[in-house]
mmCIF file of C-alpha atoms and ligand atoms in Angstrom:
data_model
loop_
_atom_site.group_PDB
_atom_site.id
_atom_site.type_symbol
_atom_site.label_atom_id
_atom_site.label_comp_id
_atom_site.label_asym_id
_atom_site.label_seq_id
_atom_site.Cartn_x
_atom_site.Cartn_y
_atom_site.Cartn_z
ATOM 1 C CA MET W 7 -19.824 -4.042 -14.957
ATOM 2 C CA ALA W 8 -16.337 -5.307 -14.103
ATOM 3 C CA ALA W 9 -16.081 -8.623 -12.305
ATOM 4 C CA GLY W 10 -16.140 -8.103 -8.544
ATOM 5 C CA ASP W 11 -17.714 -4.661 -8.884
ATOM 6 C CA ALA W 12 -20.784 -5.445 -6.832
ATOM 7 C CA THR W 13 -24.012 -3.618 -7.407
ATOM 8 C CA LEU W 14 -24.787 -1.987 -4.094
ATOM 9 C CA ILE W 15 -28.066 -0.219 -4.933
ATOM 10 C CA SER W 16 -30.467 -1.659 -7.484
ATOM 11 C CA ALA W 17 -34.182 -2.211 -6.920
ATOM 12 C CA ASP W 18 -37.057 -1.694 -9.308
ATOM 13 C CA ASN W 19 -39.895 -3.372 -7.466
ATOM 14 C CA GLU W 20 -41.048 -4.798 -4.141
ATOM 15 C CA TRP W 21 -40.982 -8.532 -4.956
ATOM 16 C CA SER W 22 -37.885 -9.641 -6.939
ATOM 17 C CA PRO W 23 -35.369 -11.658 -4.913
ATOM 18 C CA LEU W 24 -34.024 -9.527 -2.091
ATOM 19 C CA ARG W 25 -30.199 -9.459 -2.044
ATOM 20 C CA ALA W 26 -29.309 -6.539 0.242
ATOM 21 C CA VAL W 27 -31.307 -4.642 2.836
ATOM 22 C CA ILE W 28 -31.034 -2.235 5.756
ATOM 23 C CA VAL W 29 -32.619 -3.523 8.991
ATOM 24 C CA GLY W 30 -33.297 -0.919 11.683
ATOM 25 C CA ARG W 31 -32.422 -0.910 15.365
ATOM 26 C CA ALA W 32 -34.523 -0.009 18.376
ATOM 27 C CA GLU W 33 -32.256 1.097 21.222
ATOM 28 C CA ASN W 34 -32.927 4.461 22.890
ATOM 29 C CA SER W 35 -35.998 5.215 20.773
ATOM 30 C CA ALA W 36 -38.453 7.812 22.030
ATOM 31 C CA PHE W 37 -42.001 8.775 21.209
ATOM 32 C CA PRO W 38 -41.819 11.337 18.414
ATOM 33 C CA SER W 39 -42.789 14.836 19.456
ATOM 34 C CA GLU W 40 -44.665 16.890 16.862
ATOM 35 C CA PRO W 41 -47.439 19.505 17.098
ATOM 36 C CA ALA W 42 -50.639 18.138 18.674
ATOM 37 C CA LYS W 43 -52.595 18.512 15.447
ATOM 38 C CA MET W 44 -50.177 16.141 13.659
ATOM 39 C CA ILE W 45 -50.389 13.563 16.451
ATOM 40 C CA GLU W 46 -54.200 13.821 16.482
ATOM 41 C CA ALA W 47 -54.319 13.334 12.711
ATOM 42 C CA THR W 48 -52.007 10.345 12.484
ATOM 43 C CA MET W 49 -51.753 8.477 15.788
ATOM 44 C CA PRO W 50 -54.279 6.316 17.734
ATOM 45 C CA ALA W 51 -56.191 8.720 20.026
ATOM 46 C CA GLU W 52 -55.830 6.529 23.122
ATOM 47 C CA HIS W 53 -52.033 6.858 23.003
ATOM 48 C CA ALA W 54 -51.797 10.554 22.077
ATOM 49 C CA ALA W 55 -50.558 11.682 25.517
ATOM 50 C CA ASN W 56 -47.290 9.754 25.029
ATOM 51 C CA PHE W 57 -46.159 11.891 22.092
ATOM 52 C CA LYS W 58 -44.309 14.570 24.033
ATOM 53 C CA PRO W 59 -40.645 15.583 24.211
ATOM 54 C CA GLY W 60 -38.271 13.397 26.216
ATOM 55 C CA ASN W 61 -40.540 10.370 26.554
ATOM 56 C CA PRO W 62 -38.761 7.084 25.825
ATOM 57 C CA PHE W 63 -40.668 3.972 24.793
ATOM 58 C CA PRO W 64 -40.968 1.556 27.747
ATOM 59 C CA ALA W 65 -37.604 -0.147 28.346
ATOM 60 C CA GLU W 66 -39.031 -3.648 28.008
ATOM 61 C CA ILE W 67 -40.535 -2.827 24.610
ATOM 62 C CA LEU W 68 -37.216 -1.432 23.403
ATOM 63 C CA SER W 69 -35.169 -4.423 24.531
ATOM 64 C CA LYS W 70 -37.621 -6.954 23.119
ATOM 65 C CA ALA W 71 -37.928 -4.977 19.871
ATOM 66 C CA GLN W 72 -34.153 -4.998 19.564
ATOM 67 C CA GLU W 73 -34.119 -8.790 20.015
ATOM 68 C CA GLU W 74 -36.824 -9.118 17.366
ATOM 69 C CA LEU W 75 -34.877 -6.944 14.923
ATOM 70 C CA ASP W 76 -31.646 -8.883 15.551
ATOM 71 C CA ASN W 77 -33.457 -12.194 15.064
ATOM 72 C CA PHE W 78 -35.108 -10.898 11.866
ATOM 73 C CA ALA W 79 -31.720 -9.691 10.558
ATOM 74 C CA ALA W 80 -30.228 -13.140 11.324
ATOM 75 C CA ILE W 81 -33.051 -14.859 9.422
ATOM 76 C CA LEU W 82 -32.397 -12.652 6.384
ATOM 77 C CA GLN W 83 -28.650 -13.310 6.589
ATOM 78 C CA SER W 84 -29.253 -17.048 6.841
ATOM 79 C CA LYS W 85 -31.052 -16.812 3.508
ATOM 80 C CA GLY W 86 -28.038 -15.207 1.871
ATOM 81 C CA ILE W 87 -29.276 -11.609 2.043
ATOM 82 C CA ARG W 88 -26.702 -8.928 2.851
ATOM 83 C CA VAL W 89 -27.861 -6.942 5.891
ATOM 84 C CA TYR W 90 -26.714 -3.450 6.865
ATOM 85 C CA ARG W 91 -27.520 -2.015 10.313
ATOM 86 C CA PRO W 92 -27.578 1.679 11.245
ATOM 87 C CA ARG W 93 -25.482 3.260 13.979
ATOM 88 C CA LYS W 94 -26.668 3.083 17.542
ATOM 89 C CA VAL W 95 -27.979 6.573 18.394
ATOM 90 C CA ASP W 96 -29.349 8.046 21.613
ATOM 91 C CA TRP W 97 -32.606 9.258 20.071
ATOM 92 C CA LEU W 98 -33.883 10.452 23.435
ATOM 93 C CA LYS W 99 -30.922 12.768 23.856
ATOM 94 C CA GLU W 100 -31.064 13.901 20.226
ATOM 95 C CA GLY W 101 -34.778 14.737 20.404
ATOM 96 C CA GLY W 102 -35.444 12.214 17.636
ATOM 97 C CA TYR W 103 -37.650 9.160 17.275
ATOM 98 C CA THR W 104 -35.975 5.899 16.270
ATOM 99 C CA GLY W 105 -33.539 3.911 14.167
ATOM 100 C CA ALA W 106 -36.099 1.119 13.830
ATOM 101 C CA MET W 107 -38.061 2.516 10.882
ATOM 102 C CA PRO W 108 -35.568 3.218 8.073
ATOM 103 C CA ARG W 109 -38.263 2.758 5.368
ATOM 104 C CA ASP W 110 -39.641 6.217 6.154
ATOM 105 C CA GLY W 111 -36.374 7.997 5.462
ATOM 106 C CA LEU W 112 -34.786 6.215 2.489
ATOM 107 C CA LEU W 113 -36.211 5.195 -0.880
ATOM 108 C CA THR W 114 -34.373 3.090 -3.438
ATOM 109 C CA VAL W 115 -35.274 3.772 -7.077
ATOM 110 C CA GLY W 116 -33.115 1.861 -9.553
ATOM 111 C CA ASN W 117 -29.483 2.619 -8.666
ATOM 112 C CA THR W 118 -30.397 5.670 -6.565
ATOM 113 C CA LEU W 119 -30.998 5.940 -2.826
ATOM 114 C CA ILE W 120 -33.080 8.998 -1.979
ATOM 115 C CA GLU W 121 -33.241 10.577 1.475
ATOM 116 C CA ALA W 122 -36.734 11.770 2.360
ATOM 117 C CA PRO W 123 -37.292 15.467 3.108
ATOM 118 C CA PHE W 124 -39.192 14.616 6.299
ATOM 119 C CA ALA W 125 -42.177 16.746 7.261
ATOM 120 C CA TRP W 126 -41.614 15.905 10.922
ATOM 121 C CA GLY W 127 -39.065 18.188 12.569
ATOM 122 C CA CYS W 128 -38.057 15.476 15.059
ATOM 123 C CA ARG W 129 -36.943 13.217 12.180
ATOM 124 C CA ARG W 130 -34.979 15.804 10.175
ATOM 125 C CA ASN W 131 -31.635 14.559 11.453
ATOM 126 C CA GLU W 132 -32.461 10.841 11.485
ATOM 127 C CA ILE W 133 -30.525 9.772 8.388
ATOM 128 C CA ASN W 134 -27.556 11.951 9.286
ATOM 129 C CA LEU W 135 -27.305 10.467 12.752
ATOM 130 C CA GLY W 136 -28.005 6.828 12.002
ATOM 131 C CA TYR W 137 -27.127 6.035 8.422
ATOM 132 C CA VAL W 138 -24.131 8.060 7.203
ATOM 133 C CA ASP W 139 -21.759 5.084 7.390
ATOM 134 C CA ILE W 140 -24.104 3.046 5.219
ATOM 135 C CA LEU W 141 -24.596 5.931 2.776
ATOM 136 C CA SER W 142 -20.878 6.543 2.383
ATOM 137 C CA GLU W 143 -20.176 2.840 1.831
ATOM 138 C CA LEU W 144 -22.924 2.582 -0.780
ATOM 139 C CA GLY W 145 -22.030 5.873 -2.440
ATOM 140 C CA ALA W 146 -18.368 4.924 -2.816
ATOM 141 C CA SER W 147 -19.082 2.190 -5.346
ATOM 142 C CA GLY W 148 -19.296 4.458 -8.369
ATOM 143 C CA THR W 149 -22.275 2.531 -9.707
ATOM 144 C CA SER W 150 -24.869 4.054 -7.417
ATOM 145 C CA ARG W 151 -26.171 7.492 -6.543
ATOM 146 C CA ILE W 152 -27.079 8.909 -3.140
ATOM 147 C CA CYS W 153 -29.441 11.904 -3.016
ATOM 148 C CA ARG W 154 -29.397 13.643 0.342
ATOM 149 C CA ALA W 155 -32.478 15.633 1.365
ATOM 150 C CA PRO W 156 -32.519 19.346 0.547
ATOM 151 C CA GLN W 157 -31.586 21.751 3.337
ATOM 152 C CA ILE W 158 -34.396 23.828 4.736
ATOM 153 C CA VAL W 159 -33.210 27.407 4.456
ATOM 154 C CA GLY W 160 -34.672 29.690 7.110
ATOM 155 C CA LYS W 161 -37.691 28.849 9.211
ATOM 156 C CA ASP W 162 -39.665 25.703 8.466
ATOM 157 C CA THR W 163 -43.213 26.824 7.689
ATOM 158 C CA ILE W 164 -44.623 23.384 6.879
ATOM 159 C CA TYR W 165 -47.122 23.438 9.762
ATOM 160 C CA ASP W 166 -48.347 27.015 9.240
ATOM 161 C CA ASP W 167 -52.122 27.091 8.721
ATOM 162 C CA GLY W 168 -52.289 23.329 8.253
ATOM 163 C CA LYS W 169 -55.569 21.887 9.409
ATOM 164 C CA ILE W 170 -58.106 19.334 8.305
ATOM 165 C CA LYS W 171 -61.094 21.108 6.848
ATOM 166 C CA GLY W 172 -62.751 18.014 5.509
ATOM 167 C CA PHE W 173 -61.577 15.013 3.632
ATOM 168 C CA GLY W 174 -62.018 14.418 -0.052
ATOM 169 C CA ASN W 175 -60.021 12.094 -2.247
ATOM 170 C CA GLY W 176 -56.640 13.514 -1.361
ATOM 171 C CA ASN W 177 -56.079 14.669 -4.907
ATOM 172 C CA GLY W 178 -57.911 17.968 -4.853
ATOM 173 C CA ASP W 179 -56.701 21.040 -3.004
ATOM 174 C CA ASP W 180 -53.842 19.414 -1.116
ATOM 175 C CA SER W 181 -53.755 21.899 1.693
ATOM 176 C CA SER W 182 -57.417 21.414 2.555
ATOM 177 C CA HIS W 183 -56.975 17.831 3.705
ATOM 178 C CA TRP W 184 -53.665 17.664 5.411
ATOM 179 C CA ILE W 185 -51.877 18.921 8.478
ATOM 180 C CA VAL W 186 -48.832 19.956 6.459
ATOM 181 C CA ASN W 187 -49.085 22.730 3.885
ATOM 182 C CA ASN W 188 -47.301 22.882 0.543
ATOM 183 C CA SER W 189 -44.697 25.508 1.450
ATOM 184 C CA ARG W 190 -41.699 23.200 0.822
ATOM 185 C CA PRO W 191 -41.210 19.656 -0.468
ATOM 186 C CA ALA W 192 -42.009 17.029 2.154
ATOM 187 C CA PHE W 193 -42.410 13.293 1.946
ATOM 188 C CA ASP W 194 -41.829 10.122 3.890
ATOM 189 C CA ALA W 195 -40.309 7.429 1.683
ATOM 190 C CA ALA W 196 -42.891 4.953 3.039
ATOM 191 C CA ASP W 197 -45.569 6.852 1.115
ATOM 192 C CA PHE W 198 -44.105 5.347 -2.111
ATOM 193 C CA MET W 199 -43.601 1.869 -3.606
ATOM 194 C CA ARG W 200 -41.785 0.660 -6.719
ATOM 195 C CA PHE W 201 -43.668 -1.074 -9.540
ATOM 196 C CA GLY W 202 -41.020 -1.207 -12.257
ATOM 197 C CA LYS W 203 -40.592 2.200 -13.877
ATOM 198 C CA THR W 204 -43.723 3.437 -12.095
ATOM 199 C CA ILE W 205 -43.519 4.641 -8.515
ATOM 200 C CA ILE W 206 -46.935 4.595 -6.843
ATOM 201 C CA GLY W 207 -47.408 6.968 -3.910
ATOM 202 C CA GLN W 208 -49.991 8.832 -1.917
ATOM 203 C CA LEU W 209 -50.468 12.308 -0.533
ATOM 204 C CA SER W 210 -50.689 12.173 3.251
ATOM 205 C CA HIS W 211 -50.175 14.105 6.457
ATOM 206 C CA VAL W 212 -46.422 13.815 5.825
ATOM 207 C CA THR W 213 -46.256 13.913 1.999
ATOM 208 C CA ASN W 214 -47.283 17.023 0.067
ATOM 209 C CA ARG W 215 -47.562 17.870 -3.621
ATOM 210 C CA LYS W 216 -44.179 19.627 -3.675
ATOM 211 C CA GLY W 217 -42.676 16.479 -2.157
ATOM 212 C CA VAL W 218 -44.088 14.426 -5.030
ATOM 213 C CA ASP W 219 -42.775 16.968 -7.567
ATOM 214 C CA TYR W 220 -39.361 16.907 -5.906
ATOM 215 C CA LEU W 221 -39.256 13.110 -5.998
ATOM 216 C CA GLN W 222 -40.218 13.117 -9.684
ATOM 217 C CA ALA W 223 -37.402 15.577 -10.364
ATOM 218 C CA ILE W 224 -34.692 13.425 -8.764
ATOM 219 C CA VAL W 225 -35.619 9.842 -9.704
ATOM 220 C CA PRO W 226 -33.424 8.389 -12.457
ATOM 221 C CA GLY W 227 -34.527 8.993 -16.043
ATOM 222 C CA GLY W 228 -37.446 6.870 -17.221
ATOM 223 C CA TYR W 229 -39.162 6.526 -13.816
ATOM 224 C CA SER W 230 -42.444 8.276 -13.163
ATOM 225 C CA VAL W 231 -44.242 8.985 -9.913
ATOM 226 C CA GLU W 232 -48.023 8.519 -9.857
ATOM 227 C CA ILE W 233 -50.394 9.310 -7.006
ATOM 228 C CA LEU W 234 -52.938 6.698 -5.980
ATOM 229 C CA GLU W 235 -56.315 7.959 -4.828
ATOM 230 C CA THR W 236 -56.733 6.934 -1.214
ATOM 231 C CA THR W 237 -59.507 7.610 1.283
ATOM 232 C CA ASP W 238 -57.536 7.347 4.497
ATOM 233 C CA GLU W 239 -58.156 10.430 6.567
ATOM 234 C CA HIS W 240 -55.241 9.450 8.835
ATOM 235 C CA ALA W 241 -52.951 8.764 5.870
ATOM 236 C CA MET W 242 -49.292 8.377 6.709
ATOM 237 C CA HIS W 243 -47.419 5.711 4.704
ATOM 238 C CA ILE W 244 -48.865 3.614 1.904
ATOM 239 C CA ASP W 245 -47.351 0.349 3.125
ATOM 240 C CA ALA W 246 -50.384 -0.823 5.114
ATOM 241 C CA THR W 247 -52.723 0.148 2.251
ATOM 242 C CA ILE W 248 -51.284 -1.847 -0.658
ATOM 243 C CA LEU W 249 -49.136 -4.981 -0.613
ATOM 244 C CA PRO W 250 -47.821 -6.445 -3.881
ATOM 245 C CA LEU W 251 -47.177 -10.161 -3.350
ATOM 246 C CA ARG W 252 -45.565 -10.751 -6.721
ATOM 247 C CA LYS W 253 -45.649 -9.275 -10.197
ATOM 248 C CA GLY W 254 -49.312 -9.111 -11.228
ATOM 249 C CA LEU W 255 -50.795 -9.746 -7.759
ATOM 250 C CA LEU W 256 -51.658 -7.105 -5.177
ATOM 251 C CA VAL W 257 -53.606 -7.078 -1.906
ATOM 252 C CA TYR W 258 -55.220 -3.844 -0.724
ATOM 253 C CA HIS W 259 -56.986 -2.366 2.298
ATOM 254 C CA PRO W 260 -60.569 -1.932 1.075
ATOM 255 C CA GLU W 261 -61.356 1.013 3.345
ATOM 256 C CA ARG W 262 -58.384 3.009 2.099
ATOM 257 C CA THR W 263 -58.403 2.452 -1.650
ATOM 258 C CA SER W 264 -60.382 0.580 -4.286
ATOM 259 C CA LYS W 265 -60.007 -1.599 -7.326
ATOM 260 C CA ALA W 266 -61.242 1.320 -9.452
ATOM 261 C CA ALA W 267 -58.598 3.647 -8.054
ATOM 262 C CA LEU W 268 -55.873 1.060 -8.641
ATOM 263 C CA ARG W 269 -57.083 0.275 -12.170
ATOM 264 C CA GLY W 270 -56.735 3.984 -12.945
ATOM 265 C CA HIS W 271 -52.983 3.327 -13.130
ATOM 266 C CA ASP W 272 -51.726 1.665 -16.303
ATOM 267 C CA VAL W 273 -49.231 -0.362 -14.341
ATOM 268 C CA PHE W 274 -52.094 -2.294 -12.668
ATOM 269 C CA ARG W 275 -54.142 -2.820 -15.817
ATOM 270 C CA ASP W 276 -53.519 -6.577 -15.980
ATOM 271 C CA TRP W 277 -52.983 -7.206 -12.283
ATOM 272 C CA GLU W 278 -55.079 -9.371 -10.002
ATOM 273 C CA LEU W 279 -56.254 -6.981 -7.279
ATOM 274 C CA HIS W 280 -57.618 -8.475 -4.052
ATOM 275 C CA ALA W 281 -59.212 -6.641 -1.140
ATOM 276 C CA TYR W 282 -58.056 -8.240 2.113
ATOM 277 C CA PRO W 283 -61.349 -9.853 3.169
ATOM 278 C CA PHE W 284 -61.073 -9.962 6.962
ATOM 279 C CA ALA W 285 -61.169 -7.176 9.543
ATOM 280 C CA PRO W 286 -57.774 -7.459 11.258
ATOM 281 C CA GLN W 287 -58.267 -7.984 14.965
ATOM 282 C CA PRO W 288 -56.496 -5.711 17.452
ATOM 283 C CA ARG W 289 -53.816 -7.582 19.377
ATOM 284 C CA GLU W 290 -54.960 -8.287 22.896
ATOM 285 C CA PRO W 291 -52.893 -7.747 26.045
ATOM 286 C CA PRO W 292 -50.502 -9.144 27.268
ATOM 287 C CA GLY W 293 -49.122 -8.181 23.845
ATOM 288 C CA PRO W 294 -47.645 -4.659 23.832
ATOM 289 C CA PRO W 295 -49.861 -1.701 22.844
ATOM 290 C CA MET W 296 -49.911 -0.566 19.217
ATOM 291 C CA PHE W 297 -48.860 2.965 20.107
ATOM 292 C CA MET W 298 -48.672 4.245 16.537
ATOM 293 C CA CYS W 299 -50.486 1.896 14.144
ATOM 294 C CA SER W 300 -53.787 0.225 13.330
ATOM 295 C CA PRO W 301 -54.241 -3.573 13.123
ATOM 296 C CA TRP W 302 -53.908 -3.187 9.337
ATOM 297 C CA LEU W 303 -50.198 -3.202 9.957
ATOM 298 C CA LEU W 304 -50.425 -6.887 8.998
ATOM 299 C CA LEU W 305 -50.225 -5.709 5.364
ATOM 300 C CA ASN W 306 -46.773 -4.269 6.154
ATOM 301 C CA ALA W 307 -45.095 -7.515 5.097
ATOM 302 C CA LEU W 308 -41.684 -7.796 3.418
ATOM 303 C CA SER W 309 -41.260 -9.966 0.320
ATOM 304 C CA LEU W 310 -38.083 -11.999 0.064
ATOM 305 C CA ASP W 311 -39.070 -13.033 -3.453
ATOM 306 C CA GLU W 312 -42.247 -13.849 -5.373
ATOM 307 C CA ASN W 313 -43.128 -16.690 -2.995
ATOM 308 C CA ARG W 314 -41.776 -15.879 0.436
ATOM 309 C CA ILE W 315 -42.907 -13.057 2.699
ATOM 310 C CA MET W 316 -42.127 -12.158 6.284
ATOM 311 C CA VAL W 317 -45.296 -12.104 8.407
ATOM 312 C CA GLU W 318 -45.698 -11.310 12.113
ATOM 313 C CA ALA W 319 -46.038 -14.522 14.143
ATOM 314 C CA ASN W 320 -49.500 -13.544 15.464
ATOM 315 C CA ASP W 321 -50.966 -12.808 12.030
ATOM 316 C CA THR W 322 -51.902 -16.427 11.363
ATOM 317 C CA GLN W 323 -55.209 -15.669 9.615
ATOM 318 C CA PHE W 324 -53.369 -13.501 7.100
ATOM 319 C CA ALA W 325 -50.595 -16.102 6.711
ATOM 320 C CA SER W 326 -53.135 -18.878 5.993
ATOM 321 C CA TRP W 327 -55.012 -16.681 3.535
ATOM 322 C CA VAL W 328 -51.936 -15.876 1.401
ATOM 323 C CA THR W 329 -50.880 -19.531 1.547
ATOM 324 C CA ASP W 330 -54.242 -21.029 0.605
ATOM 325 C CA LYS W 331 -55.279 -18.438 -1.947
ATOM 326 C CA PHE W 332 -52.008 -17.529 -3.614
ATOM 327 C CA GLY W 333 -49.580 -20.327 -2.790
ATOM 328 C CA MET W 334 -47.280 -17.988 -0.897
ATOM 329 C CA THR W 335 -44.849 -19.246 1.727
ATOM 330 C CA PRO W 336 -45.064 -16.919 4.729
ATOM 331 C CA ILE W 337 -42.142 -16.905 7.139
ATOM 332 C CA LEU W 338 -43.611 -16.239 10.581
ATOM 333 C CA CYS W 339 -41.372 -14.121 12.770
ATOM 334 C CA PRO W 340 -42.056 -12.461 16.151
ATOM 335 C CA PHE W 341 -42.179 -8.696 15.694
ATOM 336 C CA GLN W 342 -44.914 -7.364 17.964
ATOM 337 C CA HIS W 343 -42.614 -5.141 20.009
ATOM 338 C CA VAL W 344 -41.316 -3.530 16.820
ATOM 339 C CA ASN W 345 -44.973 -3.187 15.768
ATOM 340 C CA SER W 346 -45.616 -1.411 19.057
ATOM 341 C CA MET W 347 -43.037 1.239 18.080
ATOM 342 C CA GLY W 348 -44.673 2.072 14.760
ATOM 343 C CA GLY W 349 -44.138 -0.459 12.004
ATOM 344 C CA SER W 350 -43.585 -3.983 10.793
ATOM 345 C CA PHE W 351 -41.174 -5.719 8.409
ATOM 346 C CA HIS W 352 -41.632 -3.260 5.557
ATOM 347 C CA CYS W 353 -41.203 -0.211 7.802
ATOM 348 C CA ALA W 354 -38.164 -1.679 9.556
ATOM 349 C CA THR W 355 -36.198 -2.222 6.331
ATOM 350 C CA VAL W 356 -34.933 -0.515 3.177
ATOM 351 C CA ASP W 357 -34.496 -2.730 0.128
ATOM 352 C CA LEU W 358 -31.135 -1.930 -1.459
ATOM 353 C CA VAL W 359 -30.776 -4.698 -4.017
ATOM 354 C CA ARG W 360 -33.488 -6.842 -5.565
ATOM 355 C CA SER W 361 -32.254 -8.843 -8.499
ATOM 356 C CA SER W 362 -34.329 -8.629 -11.623
ATOM 357 C CA VAL W 363 -36.053 -11.854 -12.618
HETATM 358 O O1 DAV S 428 -52.398 1.240 9.405
HETATM 359 O O2 DAV S 428 -51.531 2.301 11.031
HETATM 360 C C1 DAV S 428 -49.105 1.935 9.377
HETATM 361 C C2 DAV S 428 -47.992 2.370 8.471
HETATM 362 C C3 DAV S 428 -46.717 2.373 9.197
HETATM 363 N N1 DAV S 428 -45.622 2.918 8.422
HETATM 364 C C4 DAV S 428 -51.525 1.956 9.857
HETATM 365 C C5 DAV S 428 -50.414 2.443 8.950
#
């Protein structure tokens, strides 16, 4: 590469030193509106009534979440990480959800940034509305590749006949477990993580078999996509199920996957695999409600490198555990209003460059 020709997209894993990242923004976000069966399958039952068209998140949550995101972005910048922010969009007016959760819509694999073919209709335009400036800047470098999501031609039939008939291991007859059918490729990028040349993902209520096949077809040569067996009947995003802390060391949610399932993948053959040993406690009021997530969101940490991870300021038990057991250095950062909107540090970011070590 010529001197000065910066690498704008290059990430092969989740733990090498983070050099460039997208950090989301919260303004004007609204509860996503999708068919009731999708909301019932994926969202906490006590908050289901909020998921209707034209319903903004409470103003105080949005303003505090925006402060948290800005503060988080400033922390990353202070550590020498290049931070990109999406456009401010009126998601309420657009009938969309948010600009705070870019991880769901964009997946970096090597030098390629892949736009997710969202299952959710309300998110179909999210990347177009919020991220085109970033995509055109990154795509102009000549050293990277941007793959936009395929157009849906004609009527979207992804919800036709989708229903839960019973839950198996998620690897059998796809359509029997999930709200979405297999009529077109669908995935959320947050259902996948990079482990070198192996991408580990899961089938879920937003990721179908055709989505996995499509991803395999467009990743750069030499990368392969493997599906982890999970037992999460509400599955939507793998990033509160597994958390790699560094090369060779992974923490997992013991009710959603198992050491045996992980060991089934060659990439984990020599890894230390640790079930997180405590039941995460729900946050108590006066903290904001977790409208969209379980307390296991504490596993949704973001690694800055093989020692440092961003952890929500309330998750002190988790922070002590990774410090005492693994010698990690957690960076505690307030993020509970972002959590309230559906994700934590991993969800709210897209790694663009992680330097190889
Ligand atoms: O445990 O509620 C959160 C994943 C968010 N992307 C959970 C999964």
